[in-house]
Amino acid sequence: MALSLSLATQIGAMFVMIFVGFLLVRKSVLSLRDCNALSRIVLYVSGPCAIINAFQLTISENKVKGFLLAIFVAIGIHILFMAMTALLGRIFHFSPIEKASLIYSNCGNLIIPLVILIMNQKMVFYCSAYMIVQIVLIWTHCKSLISQKQDFDLKAILSNINMIAIGVGVLLFILQIHLPVLITSAFTSMTNLMGPLCMFVAGMLLAGIDLKKAHNKRAYLVVFLRLIVLPFMVALIFIFSGLYKVLPNARSILMISLLAASAPAASTVTQFAQIYDHQPFEASVINVLSLLLCIITMPLLNMFYMSLT
C-alpha cells in the first residue's frame, strides 16, 4: 500500500511538472520548437546516464537471474499484447496507429524516473530488460506496421542510443568495471534531470493540441484498453502464475514490468506517425490522453498487484 501511495504521489508530482510545461508555452516563455532541444537532452544525456549507472552493480547469480526473468517477462508481455490486439482488432478494426499504441508503451522516459523515485537508481537495471525487447520490436514490427513496409532495420536497432547505453552497461557489469565516483556522481545528477524535462516536454506538447478536437470515442477506447484491460491481464498472470515467487526479488522485478506494461502509449508511435504521415494527430491524441489518465490507472493497478502478492 505504501509503495502504491508513493507511486501515486510521484505521478501526481510529475503532473505538476506537466502543468509547468503547459504554462511555459501558453505564456510564451518557451515555444513548441524548444521541445526538440529538451527531448534531445533526455534522449542523448539523461537516459543513457541512468542506464549506465544502473549497471554499476556487483555481479551475482541473483541479479543475472533477475535480469533474465525481466527479459522473459518483457517478451511474454509483448506477445500477449500483440495477440490481444489482433483478437480485439476483429471486433474494433484497429488502424495501424491504434495497434501500435496498444502494444508499445512509454517504458523509458516515464518509467525510469518513476522507478528511481519509488525504488532506487539500481532498479533501473531491470527496466533496461523491458527496453531491450521493446527497442528491437519498435524498429521492426512497429515501424513496419506504421510505414506499411516490411523491413528489418538492424542499423537503427544497434545505433539506438539506449541500446548503446545498455550495451556499455552490460559490458561494464560483466567485466565488473566500476566507474570513478566523479563519473557516477555526474551521471546521477544528469539522470535527475530526466523526470522534470520529460514532463516539461509533455506539458509543452499538450499546450499545442486543440483539446476540443481531442475528444473522440476511438481514442478513449484505445486508451481504456492500453491503460486498464491489457495491463490488468498482465497483473492477473503475475498473481495467479506464482511467477513473483521464483526469485527473492521477483515481486519487485515484476512490479517494474507491470509499470512498463501499464504506461501510456509510446511517444515513438507518434514520431513514426509524423515521419510516415500516417494519422499523426490521432497518434498525438492517444499519447496525450493516455499520459493524462495514467495518474489514476497506474497506482490502482500497482495496488491491486501488490495487495495480492
PDB file of C-alpha atoms in Angstrom:
ATOM      1  CA  MET A   1       0.000   0.000   0.000  1.00  0.00           C
ATOM      2  CA  ALA A   2       2.807   2.414   0.943  1.00  0.00           C
ATOM      3  CA  LEU A   3       4.541   1.792  -2.379  1.00  0.00           C
ATOM      4  CA  SER A   4       1.296   2.382  -4.281  1.00  0.00           C
ATOM      5  CA  LEU A   5       0.737   5.662  -2.425  1.00  0.00           C
ATOM      6  CA  SER A   6       4.318   6.654  -3.176  1.00  0.00           C
ATOM      7  CA  LEU A   7       3.714   5.859  -6.846  1.00  0.00           C
ATOM      8  CA  ALA A   8       0.528   7.952  -6.886  1.00  0.00           C
ATOM      9  CA  THR A   9       2.378  10.818  -5.183  1.00  0.00           C
ATOM     10  CA  GLN A  10       5.256  10.730  -7.654  1.00  0.00           C
ATOM     11  CA  ILE A  11       2.931  10.555 -10.675  1.00  0.00           C
ATOM     12  CA  GLY A  12       0.999  13.473  -9.188  1.00  0.00           C
ATOM     13  CA  ALA A  13       4.258  15.407  -8.823  1.00  0.00           C
ATOM     14  CA  MET A  14       5.038  14.669 -12.452  1.00  0.00           C
ATOM     15  CA  PHE A  15       1.701  16.145 -13.468  1.00  0.00           C
ATOM     16  CA  VAL A  16       2.597  19.344 -11.628  1.00  0.00           C
ATOM     17  CA  MET A  17       5.681  19.447 -13.874  1.00  0.00           C
ATOM     18  CA  ILE A  18       3.479  18.802 -16.926  1.00  0.00           C
ATOM     19  CA  PHE A  19       1.364  21.793 -15.909  1.00  0.00           C
ATOM     20  CA  VAL A  20       4.515  23.911 -15.634  1.00  0.00           C
ATOM     21  CA  GLY A  21       5.500  22.865 -19.175  1.00  0.00           C
ATOM     22  CA  PHE A  22       1.974  23.682 -20.345  1.00  0.00           C
ATOM     23  CA  LEU A  23       2.204  27.184 -18.831  1.00  0.00           C
ATOM     24  CA  LEU A  24       5.662  27.795 -20.321  1.00  0.00           C
ATOM     25  CA  VAL A  25       4.165  27.543 -23.818  1.00  0.00           C
ATOM     26  CA  ARG A  26       0.799  29.156 -23.108  1.00  0.00           C
ATOM     27  CA  LYS A  27       2.551  32.169 -21.519  1.00  0.00           C
ATOM     28  CA  SER A  28       5.041  32.318 -24.420  1.00  0.00           C
ATOM     29  CA  VAL A  29       8.081  31.786 -22.192  1.00  0.00           C
ATOM     30  CA  LEU A  30       9.034  28.890 -24.492  1.00  0.00           C
ATOM     31  CA  SER A  31       7.716  27.727 -27.862  1.00  0.00           C
ATOM     32  CA  LEU A  32       6.881  24.279 -29.221  1.00  0.00           C
ATOM     33  CA  ARG A  33      10.174  24.376 -31.140  1.00  0.00           C
ATOM     34  CA  ASP A  34      12.022  24.258 -27.804  1.00  0.00           C
ATOM     35  CA  CYS A  35      10.589  20.765 -27.168  1.00  0.00           C
ATOM     36  CA  ASN A  36      13.128  19.367 -29.603  1.00  0.00           C
ATOM     37  CA  ALA A  37      16.118  20.632 -27.608  1.00  0.00           C
ATOM     38  CA  LEU A  38      14.739  19.377 -24.280  1.00  0.00           C
ATOM     39  CA  SER A  39      13.861  15.991 -25.808  1.00  0.00           C
ATOM     40  CA  ARG A  40      17.395  15.634 -27.152  1.00  0.00           C
ATOM     41  CA  ILE A  41      18.874  16.259 -23.697  1.00  0.00           C
ATOM     42  CA  VAL A  42      16.705  13.449 -22.300  1.00  0.00           C
ATOM     43  CA  LEU A  43      17.409  11.114 -25.218  1.00  0.00           C
ATOM     44  CA  TYR A  44      21.154  11.625 -25.537  1.00  0.00           C
ATOM     45  CA  VAL A  45      22.201  12.567 -21.986  1.00  0.00           C
ATOM     46  CA  SER A  46      19.843  11.760 -19.099  1.00  0.00           C
ATOM     47  CA  GLY A  47      18.507   8.414 -20.373  1.00  0.00           C
ATOM     48  CA  PRO A  48      21.887   6.848 -21.221  1.00  0.00           C
ATOM     49  CA  CYS A  49      23.372   8.105 -17.928  1.00  0.00           C
ATOM     50  CA  ALA A  50      20.540   6.457 -15.973  1.00  0.00           C
ATOM     51  CA  ILE A  51      21.017   3.153 -17.799  1.00  0.00           C
ATOM     52  CA  ILE A  52      24.815   3.001 -17.465  1.00  0.00           C
ATOM     53  CA  ASN A  53      24.645   3.944 -13.778  1.00  0.00           C
ATOM     54  CA  ALA A  54      22.073   1.193 -13.171  1.00  0.00           C
ATOM     55  CA  PHE A  55      24.568  -1.449 -14.324  1.00  0.00           C
ATOM     56  CA  GLN A  56      27.176  -0.303 -11.797  1.00  0.00           C
ATOM     57  CA  LEU A  57      26.418  -3.318  -9.612  1.00  0.00           C
ATOM     58  CA  THR A  58      28.407  -6.143  -8.102  1.00  0.00           C
ATOM     59  CA  ILE A  59      27.662  -9.181 -10.244  1.00  0.00           C
ATOM     60  CA  SER A  60      25.753 -12.008  -8.590  1.00  0.00           C
ATOM     61  CA  GLU A  61      23.751 -15.050  -9.623  1.00  0.00           C
ATOM     62  CA  ASN A  62      20.573 -13.477  -8.265  1.00  0.00           C
ATOM     63  CA  LYS A  63      20.995 -10.291 -10.344  1.00  0.00           C
ATOM     64  CA  VAL A  64      21.689 -12.248 -13.543  1.00  0.00           C
ATOM     65  CA  LYS A  65      18.650 -14.476 -12.951  1.00  0.00           C
ATOM     66  CA  GLY A  66      16.548 -11.398 -12.194  1.00  0.00           C
ATOM     67  CA  PHE A  67      17.631  -9.723 -15.432  1.00  0.00           C
ATOM     68  CA  LEU A  68      16.841 -12.869 -17.442  1.00  0.00           C
ATOM     69  CA  LEU A  69      13.442 -13.069 -15.723  1.00  0.00           C
ATOM     70  CA  ALA A  70      12.763  -9.449 -16.721  1.00  0.00           C
ATOM     71  CA  ILE A  71      13.719 -10.236 -20.350  1.00  0.00           C
ATOM     72  CA  PHE A  72      11.484 -13.332 -20.389  1.00  0.00           C
ATOM     73  CA  VAL A  73       8.549 -11.392 -18.921  1.00  0.00           C
ATOM     74  CA  ALA A  74       9.003  -8.488 -21.368  1.00  0.00           C
ATOM     75  CA  ILE A  75       8.895 -10.887 -24.324  1.00  0.00           C
ATOM     76  CA  GLY A  76       5.791 -12.557 -22.883  1.00  0.00           C
ATOM     77  CA  ILE A  77       4.016  -9.216 -22.355  1.00  0.00           C
ATOM     78  CA  HIS A  78       4.649  -8.100 -25.933  1.00  0.00           C
ATOM     79  CA  ILE A  79       3.440 -11.447 -27.316  1.00  0.00           C
ATOM     80  CA  LEU A  80       0.290 -11.147 -25.176  1.00  0.00           C
ATOM     81  CA  PHE A  81      -0.347  -7.556 -26.306  1.00  0.00           C
ATOM     82  CA  MET A  82       0.155  -8.455 -29.973  1.00  0.00           C
ATOM     83  CA  ALA A  83      -2.186 -11.441 -29.684  1.00  0.00           C
ATOM     84  CA  MET A  84      -4.887  -9.463 -27.845  1.00  0.00           C
ATOM     85  CA  THR A  85      -4.609  -6.569 -30.305  1.00  0.00           C
ATOM     86  CA  ALA A  86      -5.096  -8.990 -33.200  1.00  0.00           C
ATOM     87  CA  LEU A  87      -8.045 -10.653 -31.442  1.00  0.00           C
ATOM     88  CA  LEU A  88      -9.753  -7.389 -30.453  1.00  0.00           C
ATOM     89  CA  GLY A  89      -8.979  -5.994 -33.893  1.00  0.00           C
ATOM     90  CA  ARG A  90     -11.504  -8.408 -35.366  1.00  0.00           C
ATOM     91  CA  ILE A  91     -14.177  -6.576 -33.379  1.00  0.00           C
ATOM     92  CA  PHE A  92     -12.941  -2.979 -33.370  1.00  0.00           C
ATOM     93  CA  HIS A  93     -10.971  -2.918 -36.655  1.00  0.00           C
ATOM     94  CA  PHE A  94      -7.983  -1.011 -35.287  1.00  0.00           C
ATOM     95  CA  SER A  95      -5.894   1.219 -37.524  1.00  0.00           C
ATOM     96  CA  PRO A  96      -2.088   0.673 -37.576  1.00  0.00           C
ATOM     97  CA  ILE A  97      -1.632   3.655 -35.224  1.00  0.00           C
ATOM     98  CA  GLU A  98      -4.170   2.227 -32.772  1.00  0.00           C
ATOM     99  CA  LYS A  99      -2.499  -1.196 -32.883  1.00  0.00           C
ATOM    100  CA  ALA A 100       0.940   0.282 -32.229  1.00  0.00           C
ATOM    101  CA  SER A 101      -0.419   2.421 -29.366  1.00  0.00           C
ATOM    102  CA  LEU A 102      -1.915  -0.674 -27.734  1.00  0.00           C
ATOM    103  CA  ILE A 103       1.237  -2.764 -27.982  1.00  0.00           C
ATOM    104  CA  TYR A 104       4.005  -0.265 -27.202  1.00  0.00           C
ATOM    105  CA  SER A 105       4.301   1.797 -24.028  1.00  0.00           C
ATOM    106  CA  ASN A 106       6.430   4.683 -22.834  1.00  0.00           C
ATOM    107  CA  CYS A 107       8.663   2.295 -20.879  1.00  0.00           C
ATOM    108  CA  GLY A 108      11.709   4.562 -20.860  1.00  0.00           C
ATOM    109  CA  ASN A 109      11.095   8.272 -20.342  1.00  0.00           C
ATOM    110  CA  LEU A 110       8.276   7.771 -17.829  1.00  0.00           C
ATOM    111  CA  ILE A 111       9.176   4.503 -16.091  1.00  0.00           C
ATOM    112  CA  ILE A 112      12.881   5.153 -15.431  1.00  0.00           C
ATOM    113  CA  PRO A 113      12.230   8.334 -13.375  1.00  0.00           C
ATOM    114  CA  LEU A 114       9.348   6.609 -11.554  1.00  0.00           C
ATOM    115  CA  VAL A 115      11.449   3.573 -10.634  1.00  0.00           C
ATOM    116  CA  ILE A 116      14.254   5.815  -9.379  1.00  0.00           C
ATOM    117  CA  LEU A 117      11.807   7.802  -7.236  1.00  0.00           C
ATOM    118  CA  ILE A 118       9.753   4.955  -5.722  1.00  0.00           C
ATOM    119  CA  MET A 119      12.518   2.316  -5.557  1.00  0.00           C
ATOM    120  CA  ASN A 120      16.116   3.318  -6.270  1.00  0.00           C
ATOM    121  CA  GLN A 121      18.596   4.012  -9.060  1.00  0.00           C
ATOM    122  CA  LYS A 122      19.860   0.423  -9.193  1.00  0.00           C
ATOM    123  CA  MET A 123      16.425  -0.993 -10.066  1.00  0.00           C
ATOM    124  CA  VAL A 124      16.700   0.718 -13.476  1.00  0.00           C
ATOM    125  CA  PHE A 125      18.883  -2.342 -14.199  1.00  0.00           C
ATOM    126  CA  TYR A 126      15.642  -4.327 -14.594  1.00  0.00           C
ATOM    127  CA  CYS A 127      13.903  -1.526 -16.554  1.00  0.00           C
ATOM    128  CA  SER A 128      16.533  -1.897 -19.243  1.00  0.00           C
ATOM    129  CA  ALA A 129      15.443  -5.509 -19.868  1.00  0.00           C
ATOM    130  CA  TYR A 130      11.982  -4.340 -20.964  1.00  0.00           C
ATOM    131  CA  MET A 131      13.589  -1.583 -23.031  1.00  0.00           C
ATOM    132  CA  ILE A 132      15.816  -4.060 -24.919  1.00  0.00           C
ATOM    133  CA  VAL A 133      12.807  -6.095 -26.033  1.00  0.00           C
ATOM    134  CA  GLN A 134      10.757  -3.029 -26.956  1.00  0.00           C
ATOM    135  CA  ILE A 135      13.549  -1.277 -28.886  1.00  0.00           C
ATOM    136  CA  VAL A 136      14.015  -4.348 -31.103  1.00  0.00           C
ATOM    137  CA  LEU A 137      10.262  -4.625 -31.737  1.00  0.00           C
ATOM    138  CA  ILE A 138       9.791  -0.863 -32.224  1.00  0.00           C
ATOM    139  CA  TRP A 139      12.324  -0.796 -35.078  1.00  0.00           C
ATOM    140  CA  THR A 140      10.988  -3.965 -36.698  1.00  0.00           C
ATOM    141  CA  HIS A 141       7.314  -4.700 -36.024  1.00  0.00           C
ATOM    142  CA  CYS A 142       6.134  -1.188 -35.060  1.00  0.00           C
ATOM    143  CA  LYS A 143       7.974   0.555 -37.889  1.00  0.00           C
ATOM    144  CA  SER A 144       6.631  -1.950 -40.450  1.00  0.00           C
ATOM    145  CA  LEU A 145       3.119  -1.626 -39.026  1.00  0.00           C
ATOM    146  CA  ILE A 146       3.001   2.154 -39.454  1.00  0.00           C
ATOM    147  CA  SER A 147       5.076   2.515 -42.635  1.00  0.00           C
ATOM    148  CA  GLN A 148       3.253  -0.423 -44.276  1.00  0.00           C
ATOM    149  CA  LYS A 149       6.658  -1.688 -45.454  1.00  0.00           C
ATOM    150  CA  GLN A 150       8.240  -4.958 -44.401  1.00  0.00           C
ATOM    151  CA  ASP A 151      11.846  -4.233 -43.476  1.00  0.00           C
ATOM    152  CA  PHE A 152      14.333  -5.061 -40.736  1.00  0.00           C
ATOM    153  CA  ASP A 153      16.344  -2.015 -39.685  1.00  0.00           C
ATOM    154  CA  LEU A 154      19.285  -3.628 -37.875  1.00  0.00           C
ATOM    155  CA  LYS A 155      21.325  -0.419 -38.106  1.00  0.00           C
ATOM    156  CA  ALA A 156      18.568   1.560 -36.348  1.00  0.00           C
ATOM    157  CA  ILE A 157      18.437  -1.033 -33.550  1.00  0.00           C
ATOM    158  CA  LEU A 158      22.193  -1.158 -32.973  1.00  0.00           C
ATOM    159  CA  SER A 159      22.642   2.613 -33.277  1.00  0.00           C
ATOM    160  CA  ASN A 160      19.777   3.412 -30.894  1.00  0.00           C
ATOM    161  CA  ILE A 161      21.294   5.472 -28.078  1.00  0.00           C
ATOM    162  CA  ASN A 162      19.515   3.485 -25.360  1.00  0.00           C
ATOM    163  CA  MET A 163      20.691   0.194 -26.868  1.00  0.00           C
ATOM    164  CA  ILE A 164      24.256   1.540 -26.956  1.00  0.00           C
ATOM    165  CA  ALA A 165      23.962   2.603 -23.302  1.00  0.00           C
ATOM    166  CA  ILE A 166      22.616  -0.849 -22.378  1.00  0.00           C
ATOM    167  CA  GLY A 167      25.495  -2.483 -24.283  1.00  0.00           C
ATOM    168  CA  VAL A 168      28.049  -0.336 -22.431  1.00  0.00           C
ATOM    169  CA  GLY A 169      26.308  -1.025 -19.118  1.00  0.00           C
ATOM    170  CA  VAL A 170      26.195  -4.797 -19.693  1.00  0.00           C
ATOM    171  CA  LEU A 171      29.886  -4.827 -20.654  1.00  0.00           C
ATOM    172  CA  LEU A 172      30.852  -2.900 -17.512  1.00  0.00           C
ATOM    173  CA  PHE A 173      28.640  -5.224 -15.440  1.00  0.00           C
ATOM    174  CA  ILE A 174      30.129  -8.442 -16.863  1.00  0.00           C
ATOM    175  CA  LEU A 175      33.728  -7.194 -16.604  1.00  0.00           C
ATOM    176  CA  GLN A 176      32.965  -5.696 -13.176  1.00  0.00           C
ATOM    177  CA  ILE A 177      34.428  -2.343 -14.145  1.00  0.00           C
ATOM    178  CA  HIS A 178      33.240   0.268 -11.672  1.00  0.00           C
ATOM    179  CA  LEU A 179      33.380   3.865 -12.836  1.00  0.00           C
ATOM    180  CA  PRO A 180      35.027   6.508 -10.614  1.00  0.00           C
ATOM    181  CA  VAL A 181      32.777   8.308  -8.129  1.00  0.00           C
ATOM    182  CA  LEU A 182      33.360  11.533 -10.071  1.00  0.00           C
ATOM    183  CA  ILE A 183      31.731   9.959 -13.156  1.00  0.00           C
ATOM    184  CA  THR A 184      28.862   8.184 -11.374  1.00  0.00           C
ATOM    185  CA  SER A 185      28.084  11.348  -9.406  1.00  0.00           C
ATOM    186  CA  ALA A 186      27.914  13.378 -12.636  1.00  0.00           C
ATOM    187  CA  PHE A 187      25.759  10.653 -14.231  1.00  0.00           C
ATOM    188  CA  THR A 188      23.411  10.705 -11.235  1.00  0.00           C
ATOM    189  CA  SER A 189      22.992  14.473 -11.477  1.00  0.00           C
ATOM    190  CA  MET A 190      22.226  14.250 -15.202  1.00  0.00           C
ATOM    191  CA  THR A 191      19.822  11.359 -14.552  1.00  0.00           C
ATOM    192  CA  ASN A 192      17.905  13.549 -12.111  1.00  0.00           C
ATOM    193  CA  LEU A 193      17.081  15.910 -14.992  1.00  0.00           C
ATOM    194  CA  MET A 194      15.175  13.172 -16.806  1.00  0.00           C
ATOM    195  CA  GLY A 195      11.859  13.283 -14.958  1.00  0.00           C
ATOM    196  CA  PRO A 196      11.353  17.080 -14.995  1.00  0.00           C
ATOM    197  CA  LEU A 197      12.485  17.506 -18.613  1.00  0.00           C
ATOM    198  CA  CYS A 198      10.222  14.688 -19.876  1.00  0.00           C
ATOM    199  CA  MET A 199       7.250  16.179 -18.069  1.00  0.00           C
ATOM    200  CA  PHE A 200       8.017  19.710 -19.310  1.00  0.00           C
ATOM    201  CA  VAL A 201       8.062  18.378 -22.885  1.00  0.00           C
ATOM    202  CA  ALA A 202       4.759  16.532 -22.335  1.00  0.00           C
ATOM    203  CA  GLY A 203       3.151  19.716 -20.996  1.00  0.00           C
ATOM    204  CA  MET A 204       4.536  21.809 -23.831  1.00  0.00           C
ATOM    205  CA  LEU A 205       3.165  19.361 -26.417  1.00  0.00           C
ATOM    206  CA  LEU A 206      -0.185  19.349 -24.614  1.00  0.00           C
ATOM    207  CA  ALA A 207      -0.303  23.139 -24.927  1.00  0.00           C
ATOM    208  CA  GLY A 208      -0.010  22.776 -28.691  1.00  0.00           C
ATOM    209  CA  ILE A 209      -3.026  20.465 -29.042  1.00  0.00           C
ATOM    210  CA  ASP A 210      -6.588  21.694 -29.510  1.00  0.00           C
ATOM    211  CA  LEU A 211      -8.214  19.790 -26.635  1.00  0.00           C
ATOM    212  CA  LYS A 212     -11.685  20.266 -28.139  1.00  0.00           C
ATOM    213  CA  LYS A 213     -10.612  18.134 -31.096  1.00  0.00           C
ATOM    214  CA  ALA A 214      -9.010  15.561 -28.809  1.00  0.00           C
ATOM    215  CA  HIS A 215     -12.345  14.118 -27.664  1.00  0.00           C
ATOM    216  CA  ASN A 216     -13.186  11.130 -29.823  1.00  0.00           C
ATOM    217  CA  LYS A 217     -14.561   7.743 -28.858  1.00  0.00           C
ATOM    218  CA  ARG A 218     -11.894   5.756 -30.687  1.00  0.00           C
ATOM    219  CA  ALA A 219      -9.100   7.416 -28.733  1.00  0.00           C
ATOM    220  CA  TYR A 220     -10.838   6.720 -25.420  1.00  0.00           C
ATOM    221  CA  LEU A 221     -11.369   3.080 -26.427  1.00  0.00           C
ATOM    222  CA  VAL A 222      -7.682   2.629 -27.241  1.00  0.00           C
ATOM    223  CA  VAL A 223      -6.621   4.371 -24.022  1.00  0.00           C
ATOM    224  CA  PHE A 224      -9.026   2.216 -21.964  1.00  0.00           C
ATOM    225  CA  LEU A 225      -7.516  -0.940 -23.435  1.00  0.00           C
ATOM    226  CA  ARG A 226      -3.920   0.348 -23.139  1.00  0.00           C
ATOM    227  CA  LEU A 227      -4.138   1.558 -19.538  1.00  0.00           C
ATOM    228  CA  ILE A 228      -6.624  -0.866 -17.988  1.00  0.00           C
ATOM    229  CA  VAL A 229      -7.587  -4.016 -19.893  1.00  0.00           C
ATOM    230  CA  LEU A 230      -4.206  -5.182 -21.211  1.00  0.00           C
ATOM    231  CA  PRO A 231      -2.100  -4.417 -18.104  1.00  0.00           C
ATOM    232  CA  PHE A 232      -4.833  -5.892 -15.867  1.00  0.00           C
ATOM    233  CA  MET A 233      -4.391  -9.163 -17.765  1.00  0.00           C
ATOM    234  CA  VAL A 234      -0.640  -8.959 -17.098  1.00  0.00           C
ATOM    235  CA  ALA A 235      -1.268  -8.395 -13.378  1.00  0.00           C
ATOM    236  CA  LEU A 236      -3.591 -11.425 -13.233  1.00  0.00           C
ATOM    237  CA  ILE A 237      -0.978 -13.626 -14.920  1.00  0.00           C
ATOM    238  CA  PHE A 238       1.710 -12.449 -12.486  1.00  0.00           C
ATOM    239  CA  ILE A 239      -0.541 -13.107  -9.485  1.00  0.00           C
ATOM    240  CA  PHE A 240      -2.049 -16.473 -10.377  1.00  0.00           C
ATOM    241  CA  SER A 241       1.014 -17.997 -12.059  1.00  0.00           C
ATOM    242  CA  GLY A 242       3.064 -17.580  -8.900  1.00  0.00           C
ATOM    243  CA  LEU A 243       5.822 -16.031 -11.005  1.00  0.00           C
ATOM    244  CA  TYR A 244       6.506 -13.497  -8.250  1.00  0.00           C
ATOM    245  CA  LYS A 245       7.851 -16.346  -6.071  1.00  0.00           C
ATOM    246  CA  VAL A 246      10.522 -17.714  -8.429  1.00  0.00           C
ATOM    247  CA  LEU A 247      13.270 -15.405  -7.119  1.00  0.00           C
ATOM    248  CA  PRO A 248      13.774 -13.483  -3.855  1.00  0.00           C
ATOM    249  CA  ASN A 249      13.306 -10.142  -5.647  1.00  0.00           C
ATOM    250  CA  ALA A 250      10.903 -11.384  -8.358  1.00  0.00           C
ATOM    251  CA  ARG A 251       7.991  -9.445  -6.836  1.00  0.00           C
ATOM    252  CA  SER A 252       9.789  -6.120  -7.331  1.00  0.00           C
ATOM    253  CA  ILE A 253      11.069  -7.074 -10.792  1.00  0.00           C
ATOM    254  CA  LEU A 254       7.545  -7.968 -11.918  1.00  0.00           C
ATOM    255  CA  MET A 255       6.240  -4.713 -10.459  1.00  0.00           C
ATOM    256  CA  ILE A 256       8.660  -2.832 -12.734  1.00  0.00           C
ATOM    257  CA  SER A 257       7.459  -4.932 -15.684  1.00  0.00           C
ATOM    258  CA  LEU A 258       3.846  -4.148 -14.757  1.00  0.00           C
ATOM    259  CA  LEU A 259       4.642  -0.427 -14.580  1.00  0.00           C
ATOM    260  CA  ALA A 260       6.182  -0.629 -18.061  1.00  0.00           C
ATOM    261  CA  ALA A 261       3.188  -2.587 -19.385  1.00  0.00           C
ATOM    262  CA  SER A 262       0.677  -0.116 -17.903  1.00  0.00           C
ATOM    263  CA  ALA A 263       2.486   3.041 -19.037  1.00  0.00           C
ATOM    264  CA  PRO A 264       0.974   5.474 -21.581  1.00  0.00           C
ATOM    265  CA  ALA A 265       1.306   4.857 -25.310  1.00  0.00           C
ATOM    266  CA  ALA A 266       4.873   5.121 -26.601  1.00  0.00           C
ATOM    267  CA  SER A 267       5.893   8.538 -27.886  1.00  0.00           C
ATOM    268  CA  THR A 268       7.813   6.720 -30.642  1.00  0.00           C
ATOM    269  CA  VAL A 269       4.458   5.781 -32.189  1.00  0.00           C
ATOM    270  CA  THR A 270       3.650   9.490 -32.550  1.00  0.00           C
ATOM    271  CA  GLN A 271       7.085  10.143 -34.040  1.00  0.00           C
ATOM    272  CA  PHE A 272       6.644   7.359 -36.615  1.00  0.00           C
ATOM    273  CA  ALA A 273       3.156   8.668 -37.422  1.00  0.00           C
ATOM    274  CA  GLN A 274       4.666  12.077 -38.185  1.00  0.00           C
ATOM    275  CA  ILE A 275       7.560  10.644 -40.217  1.00  0.00           C
ATOM    276  CA  TYR A 276       5.291   8.498 -42.397  1.00  0.00           C
ATOM    277  CA  ASP A 277       2.390  10.992 -42.363  1.00  0.00           C
ATOM    278  CA  HIS A 278       0.027   8.323 -41.051  1.00  0.00           C
ATOM    279  CA  GLN A 279      -2.622   9.784 -38.695  1.00  0.00           C
ATOM    280  CA  PRO A 280      -0.172  11.969 -36.696  1.00  0.00           C
ATOM    281  CA  PHE A 281      -2.980  13.877 -34.951  1.00  0.00           C
ATOM    282  CA  GLU A 282      -4.729  10.667 -33.854  1.00  0.00           C
ATOM    283  CA  ALA A 283      -1.426   9.320 -32.526  1.00  0.00           C
ATOM    284  CA  SER A 284      -0.813  12.543 -30.563  1.00  0.00           C
ATOM    285  CA  VAL A 285      -4.313  12.456 -29.056  1.00  0.00           C
ATOM    286  CA  ILE A 286      -3.901   8.848 -27.874  1.00  0.00           C
ATOM    287  CA  ASN A 287      -0.472   9.678 -26.460  1.00  0.00           C
ATOM    288  CA  VAL A 288      -1.690  12.734 -24.537  1.00  0.00           C
ATOM    289  CA  LEU A 289      -4.917  11.136 -23.249  1.00  0.00           C
ATOM    290  CA  SER A 290      -3.074   8.053 -22.012  1.00  0.00           C
ATOM    291  CA  LEU A 291      -0.491  10.265 -20.306  1.00  0.00           C
ATOM    292  CA  LEU A 292      -3.190  12.301 -18.557  1.00  0.00           C
ATOM    293  CA  LEU A 293      -5.209   9.280 -17.385  1.00  0.00           C
ATOM    294  CA  CYS A 294      -2.320   7.082 -16.231  1.00  0.00           C
ATOM    295  CA  ILE A 295      -2.148   9.082 -12.991  1.00  0.00           C
ATOM    296  CA  ILE A 296      -5.265   7.153 -11.944  1.00  0.00           C
ATOM    297  CA  THR A 297      -4.727   3.756 -13.554  1.00  0.00           C
ATOM    298  CA  MET A 298      -1.066   3.042 -12.769  1.00  0.00           C
ATOM    299  CA  PRO A 299      -1.315   3.378  -8.955  1.00  0.00           C
ATOM    300  CA  LEU A 300      -4.557   1.349  -8.877  1.00  0.00           C
ATOM    301  CA  LEU A 301      -3.060  -1.498 -10.917  1.00  0.00           C
ATOM    302  CA  ASN A 302       0.060  -1.430  -8.793  1.00  0.00           C
ATOM    303  CA  MET A 303      -2.032  -1.522  -5.610  1.00  0.00           C
ATOM    304  CA  PHE A 304      -4.020  -4.483  -6.960  1.00  0.00           C
ATOM    305  CA  TYR A 305      -0.830  -6.420  -7.778  1.00  0.00           C
ATOM    306  CA  MET A 306       0.972  -5.622  -4.518  1.00  0.00           C
ATOM    307  CA  SER A 307      -2.042  -6.485  -2.345  1.00  0.00           C
ATOM    308  CA  LEU A 308      -2.356  -9.978  -3.856  1.00  0.00           C
ATOM    309  CA  THR A 309       1.311 -10.971  -3.971  1.00  0.00           C
TER     310      THR A 309
END
